[in-house]
Tab-separated table of C-alpha atoms in Angstrom:
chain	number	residue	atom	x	y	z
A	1	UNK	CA	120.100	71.566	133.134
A	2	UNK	CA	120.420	75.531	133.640
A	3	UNK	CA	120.872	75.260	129.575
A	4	UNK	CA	118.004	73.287	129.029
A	5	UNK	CA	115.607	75.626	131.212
A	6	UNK	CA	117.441	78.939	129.555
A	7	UNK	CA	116.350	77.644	126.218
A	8	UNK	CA	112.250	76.463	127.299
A	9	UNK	CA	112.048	80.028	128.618
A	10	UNK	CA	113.530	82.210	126.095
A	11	UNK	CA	112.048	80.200	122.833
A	12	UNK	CA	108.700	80.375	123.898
A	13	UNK	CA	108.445	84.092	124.667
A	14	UNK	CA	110.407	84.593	121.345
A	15	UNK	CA	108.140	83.196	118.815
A	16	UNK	CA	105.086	84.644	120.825
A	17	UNK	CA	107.421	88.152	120.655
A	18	UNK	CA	108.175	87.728	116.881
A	19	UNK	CA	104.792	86.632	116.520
A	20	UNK	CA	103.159	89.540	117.979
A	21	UNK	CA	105.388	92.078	116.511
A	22	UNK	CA	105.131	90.710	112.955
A	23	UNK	CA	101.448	91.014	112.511
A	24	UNK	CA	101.108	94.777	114.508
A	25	UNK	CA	103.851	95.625	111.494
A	26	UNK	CA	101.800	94.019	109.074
A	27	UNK	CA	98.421	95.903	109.709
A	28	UNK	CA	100.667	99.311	110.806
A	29	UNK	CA	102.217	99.092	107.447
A	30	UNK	CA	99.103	98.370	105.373
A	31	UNK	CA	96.973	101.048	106.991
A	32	UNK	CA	99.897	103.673	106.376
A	33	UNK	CA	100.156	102.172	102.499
A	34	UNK	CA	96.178	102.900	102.036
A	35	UNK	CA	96.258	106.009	103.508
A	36	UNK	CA	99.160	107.024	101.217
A	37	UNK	CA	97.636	105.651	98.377
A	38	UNK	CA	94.440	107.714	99.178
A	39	UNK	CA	96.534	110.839	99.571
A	40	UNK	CA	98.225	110.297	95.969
A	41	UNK	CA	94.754	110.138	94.346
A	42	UNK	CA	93.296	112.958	96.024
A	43	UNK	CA	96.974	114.761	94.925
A	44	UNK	CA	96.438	113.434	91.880
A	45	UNK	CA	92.937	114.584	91.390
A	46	UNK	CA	93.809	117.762	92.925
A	47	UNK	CA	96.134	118.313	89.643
A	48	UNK	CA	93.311	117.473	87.085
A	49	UNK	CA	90.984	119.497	88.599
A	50	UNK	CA	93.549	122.327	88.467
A	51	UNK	CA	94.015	122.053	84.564
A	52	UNK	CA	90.214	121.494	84.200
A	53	UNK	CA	90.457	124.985	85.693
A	54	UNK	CA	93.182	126.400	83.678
A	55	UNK	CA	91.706	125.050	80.286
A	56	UNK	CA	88.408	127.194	81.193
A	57	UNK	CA	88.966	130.159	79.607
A	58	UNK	CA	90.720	129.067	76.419
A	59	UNK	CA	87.486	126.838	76.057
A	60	UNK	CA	85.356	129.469	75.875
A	61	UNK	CA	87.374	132.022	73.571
A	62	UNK	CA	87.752	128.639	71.393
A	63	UNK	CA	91.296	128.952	71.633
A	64	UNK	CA	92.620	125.827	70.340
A	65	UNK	CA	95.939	127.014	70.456
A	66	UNK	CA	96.311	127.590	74.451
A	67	UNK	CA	94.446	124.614	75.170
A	68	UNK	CA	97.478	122.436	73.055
A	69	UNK	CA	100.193	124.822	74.778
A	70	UNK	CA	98.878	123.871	78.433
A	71	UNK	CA	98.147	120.145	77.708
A	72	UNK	CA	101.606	120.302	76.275
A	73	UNK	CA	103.308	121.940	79.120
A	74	UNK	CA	101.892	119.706	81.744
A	75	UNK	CA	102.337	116.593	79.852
A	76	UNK	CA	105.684	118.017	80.251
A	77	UNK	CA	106.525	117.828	83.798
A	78	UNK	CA	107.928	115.393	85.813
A	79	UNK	CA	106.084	111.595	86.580
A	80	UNK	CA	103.150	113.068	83.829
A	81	UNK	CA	102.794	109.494	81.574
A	82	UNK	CA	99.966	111.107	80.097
A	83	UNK	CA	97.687	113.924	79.633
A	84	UNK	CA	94.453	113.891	76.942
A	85	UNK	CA	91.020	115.511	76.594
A	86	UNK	CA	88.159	114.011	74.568
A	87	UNK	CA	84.192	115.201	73.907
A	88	UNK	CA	81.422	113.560	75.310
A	89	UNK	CA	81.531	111.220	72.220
A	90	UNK	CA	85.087	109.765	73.033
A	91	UNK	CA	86.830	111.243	70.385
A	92	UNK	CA	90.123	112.830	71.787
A	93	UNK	CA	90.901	116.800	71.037
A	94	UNK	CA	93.966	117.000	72.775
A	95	UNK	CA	96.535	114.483	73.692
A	96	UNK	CA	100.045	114.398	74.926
A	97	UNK	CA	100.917	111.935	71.874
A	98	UNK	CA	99.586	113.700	68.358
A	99	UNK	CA	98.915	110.328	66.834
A	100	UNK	CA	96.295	109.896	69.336
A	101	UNK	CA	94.358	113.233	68.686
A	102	UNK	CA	91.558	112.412	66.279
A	103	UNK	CA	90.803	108.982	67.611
A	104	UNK	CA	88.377	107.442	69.578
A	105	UNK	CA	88.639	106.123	72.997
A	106	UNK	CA	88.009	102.240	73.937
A	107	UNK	CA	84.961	103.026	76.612
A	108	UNK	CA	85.497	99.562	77.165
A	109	UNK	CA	89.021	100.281	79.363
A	110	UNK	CA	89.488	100.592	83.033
A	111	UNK	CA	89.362	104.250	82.697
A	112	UNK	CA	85.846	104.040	81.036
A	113	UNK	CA	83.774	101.224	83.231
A	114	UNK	CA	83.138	103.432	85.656
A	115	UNK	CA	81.081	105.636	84.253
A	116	UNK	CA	80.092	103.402	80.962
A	117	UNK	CA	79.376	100.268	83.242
A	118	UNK	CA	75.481	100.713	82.460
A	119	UNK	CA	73.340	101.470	79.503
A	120	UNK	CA	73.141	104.932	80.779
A	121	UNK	CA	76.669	106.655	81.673
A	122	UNK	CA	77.147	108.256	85.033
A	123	UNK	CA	77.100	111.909	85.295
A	124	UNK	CA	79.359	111.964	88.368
A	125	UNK	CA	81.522	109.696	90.432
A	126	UNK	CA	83.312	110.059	93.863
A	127	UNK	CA	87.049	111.689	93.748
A	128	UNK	CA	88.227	107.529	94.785
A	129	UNK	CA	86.076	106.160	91.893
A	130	UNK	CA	88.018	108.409	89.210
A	131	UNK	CA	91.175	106.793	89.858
A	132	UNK	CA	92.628	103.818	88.041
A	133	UNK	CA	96.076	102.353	88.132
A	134	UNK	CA	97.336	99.992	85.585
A	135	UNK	CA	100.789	98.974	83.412
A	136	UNK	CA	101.497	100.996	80.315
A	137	UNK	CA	102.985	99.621	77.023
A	138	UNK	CA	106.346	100.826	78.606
A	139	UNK	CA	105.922	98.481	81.992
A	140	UNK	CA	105.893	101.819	83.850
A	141	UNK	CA	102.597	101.575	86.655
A	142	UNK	CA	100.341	104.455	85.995
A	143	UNK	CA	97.805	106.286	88.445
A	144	UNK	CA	95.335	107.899	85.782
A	145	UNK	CA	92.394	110.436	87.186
A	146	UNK	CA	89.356	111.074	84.871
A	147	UNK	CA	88.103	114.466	85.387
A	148	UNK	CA	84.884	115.742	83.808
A	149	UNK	CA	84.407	118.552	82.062
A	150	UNK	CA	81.135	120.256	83.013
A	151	UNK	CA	78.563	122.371	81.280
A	152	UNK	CA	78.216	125.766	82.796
A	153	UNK	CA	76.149	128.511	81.619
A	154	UNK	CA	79.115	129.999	79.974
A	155	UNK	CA	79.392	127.196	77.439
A	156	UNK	CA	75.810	127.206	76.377
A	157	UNK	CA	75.545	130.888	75.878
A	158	UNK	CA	79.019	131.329	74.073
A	159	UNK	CA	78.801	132.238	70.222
A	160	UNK	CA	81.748	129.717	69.686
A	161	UNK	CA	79.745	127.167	71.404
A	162	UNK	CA	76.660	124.642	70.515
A	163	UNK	CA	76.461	122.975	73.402
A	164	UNK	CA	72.449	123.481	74.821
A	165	UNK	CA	71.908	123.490	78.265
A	166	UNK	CA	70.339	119.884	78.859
A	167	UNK	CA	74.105	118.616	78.235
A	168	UNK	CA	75.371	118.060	81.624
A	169	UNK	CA	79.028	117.001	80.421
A	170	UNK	CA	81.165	118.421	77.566
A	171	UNK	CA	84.055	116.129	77.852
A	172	UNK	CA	86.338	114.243	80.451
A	173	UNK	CA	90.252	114.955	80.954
A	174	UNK	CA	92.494	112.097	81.572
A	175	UNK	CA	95.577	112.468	82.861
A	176	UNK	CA	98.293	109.730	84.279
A	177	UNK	CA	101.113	109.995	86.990
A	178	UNK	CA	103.857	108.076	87.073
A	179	UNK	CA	103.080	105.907	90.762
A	180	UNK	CA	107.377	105.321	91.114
A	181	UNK	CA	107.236	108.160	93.890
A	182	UNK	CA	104.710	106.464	95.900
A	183	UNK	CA	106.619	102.609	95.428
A	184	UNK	CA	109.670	104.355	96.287
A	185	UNK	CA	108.181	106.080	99.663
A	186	UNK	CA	106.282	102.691	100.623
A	187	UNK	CA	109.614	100.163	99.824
A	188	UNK	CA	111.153	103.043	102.465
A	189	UNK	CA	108.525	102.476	105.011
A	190	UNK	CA	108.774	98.880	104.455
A	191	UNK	CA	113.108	98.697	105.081
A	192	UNK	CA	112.468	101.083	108.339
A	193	UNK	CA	109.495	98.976	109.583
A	194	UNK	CA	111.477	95.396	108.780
A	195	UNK	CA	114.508	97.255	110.770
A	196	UNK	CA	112.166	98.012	113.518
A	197	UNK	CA	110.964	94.890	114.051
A	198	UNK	CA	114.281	93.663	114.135
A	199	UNK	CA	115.345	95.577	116.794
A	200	UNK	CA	111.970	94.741	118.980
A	201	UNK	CA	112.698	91.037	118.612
A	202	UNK	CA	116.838	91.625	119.615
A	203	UNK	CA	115.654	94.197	122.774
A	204	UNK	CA	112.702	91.961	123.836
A	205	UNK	CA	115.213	88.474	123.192
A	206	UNK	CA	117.826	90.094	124.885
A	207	UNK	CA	115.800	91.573	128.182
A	208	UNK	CA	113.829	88.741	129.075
A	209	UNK	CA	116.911	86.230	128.547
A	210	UNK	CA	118.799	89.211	130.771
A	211	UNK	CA	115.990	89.080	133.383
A	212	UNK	CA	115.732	85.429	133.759
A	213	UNK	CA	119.448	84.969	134.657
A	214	UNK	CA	118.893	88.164	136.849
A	215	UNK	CA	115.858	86.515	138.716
A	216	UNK	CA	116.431	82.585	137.899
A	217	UNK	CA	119.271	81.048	136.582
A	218	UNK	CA	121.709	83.102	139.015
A	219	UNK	CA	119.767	82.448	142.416
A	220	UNK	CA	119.902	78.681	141.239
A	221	UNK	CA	123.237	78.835	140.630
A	222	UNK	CA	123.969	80.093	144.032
């Protein structure tokens, strides 16, 4: 009988327990996994924006030269899948792969709908709206930023330029990060919250099966 009434207390409280902890997990870990997503675009648009910067001045001298040395070197570094710059046209200048320089983009891709989605292209879109992630041809996951390229003053006015004033965009720089950091950090999270949980459900199990032979099953045994 003691058995019996162990079991319809304990088995109750620890489904309602498991059930409880399971979902707070469940929303804890997806809010953490958006805001690290969010984070790794605005890193990742951080990085575009920062060779947007460094290609200024080698756009202006015309320096085609520098322009293929720093694509080069940042296609280089580590989780970098892939790094090009194309006009407003589509037609790609610079590109981590040479076979791709000379070619025209597809402005029908992921990377392209946002701005192309309409007969008339967007000038500008919000640092979330640049970012894309997809599967390459080598299976790897890829979080590409689109960066534009904007007309200043300096472009129109430059002797090695012929780009008038009315044209708001010169050309957009797409680059792609390899997203294996971020699925490593979240399948992390994931083992520690999973462990977590496990532990809630043992203490939780364990103290209220602890407290009702405490303040039950022992009096009734006496």
């Amino acid at each position: 009988m003691l058995e019996n009434l162990t079991i319809r207390a304990i088995v109750p409280v620890a489904v309602t327990v498991t059930g409880f902890v399971l979902v707070c997990c469940i929303l804890l870990y997806s809010a953490i996994k958006a805001d690290l997503t969010r984070d790794t675009v605005q890193h990742s648009t951080d990085i575009a924006e920062t060779v947007v910067k460094s290609t200024r001045y080698a756009m202006l001298r015309g320096d085609r030269e520098t322009l293929r040395n720093i694509v080069d070197n940042v296609s280089g570094q580590a989780n970098v899948e892939h790094l090009r710059i194309f006009d407003k046209q589509g037609l790609v200048k610079f590109s981590h792969a040479p076979s791709e320089t000379g070619r025209f983009v597809d402005k029908g891709t992921a990377g392209c709908l946002g701005c192309h989605a309409g007969p008339t292209p967007t000038a500008s879109l919000e640092a979330m709206q640049h970012a894309r992630r997809f599967v390459d041809a080598r299976g790897v996951e890829v979080l590409a930023i689109t960066a534009p390229i904007y007309n200043e003053p300096a472009c129109s006015t430059a002797e090695c330029h012929v780009h008038p004033a009315s044209q708001q965009i010169l050309g957009i720089l797409d680059i792609g990060l390899d997203t294996a950091p971020l699925q490593r950090s979240l399948a992390v999270l994931w083992g520690r919250m999973a462990v977590f949980t496990l532990l809630v459900l043992i203490l939780t199990v364990g103290g209220v099966a602890a407290l009702l032979r405490r303040t039950v099953l022992m009096p009734l045994q006496a």
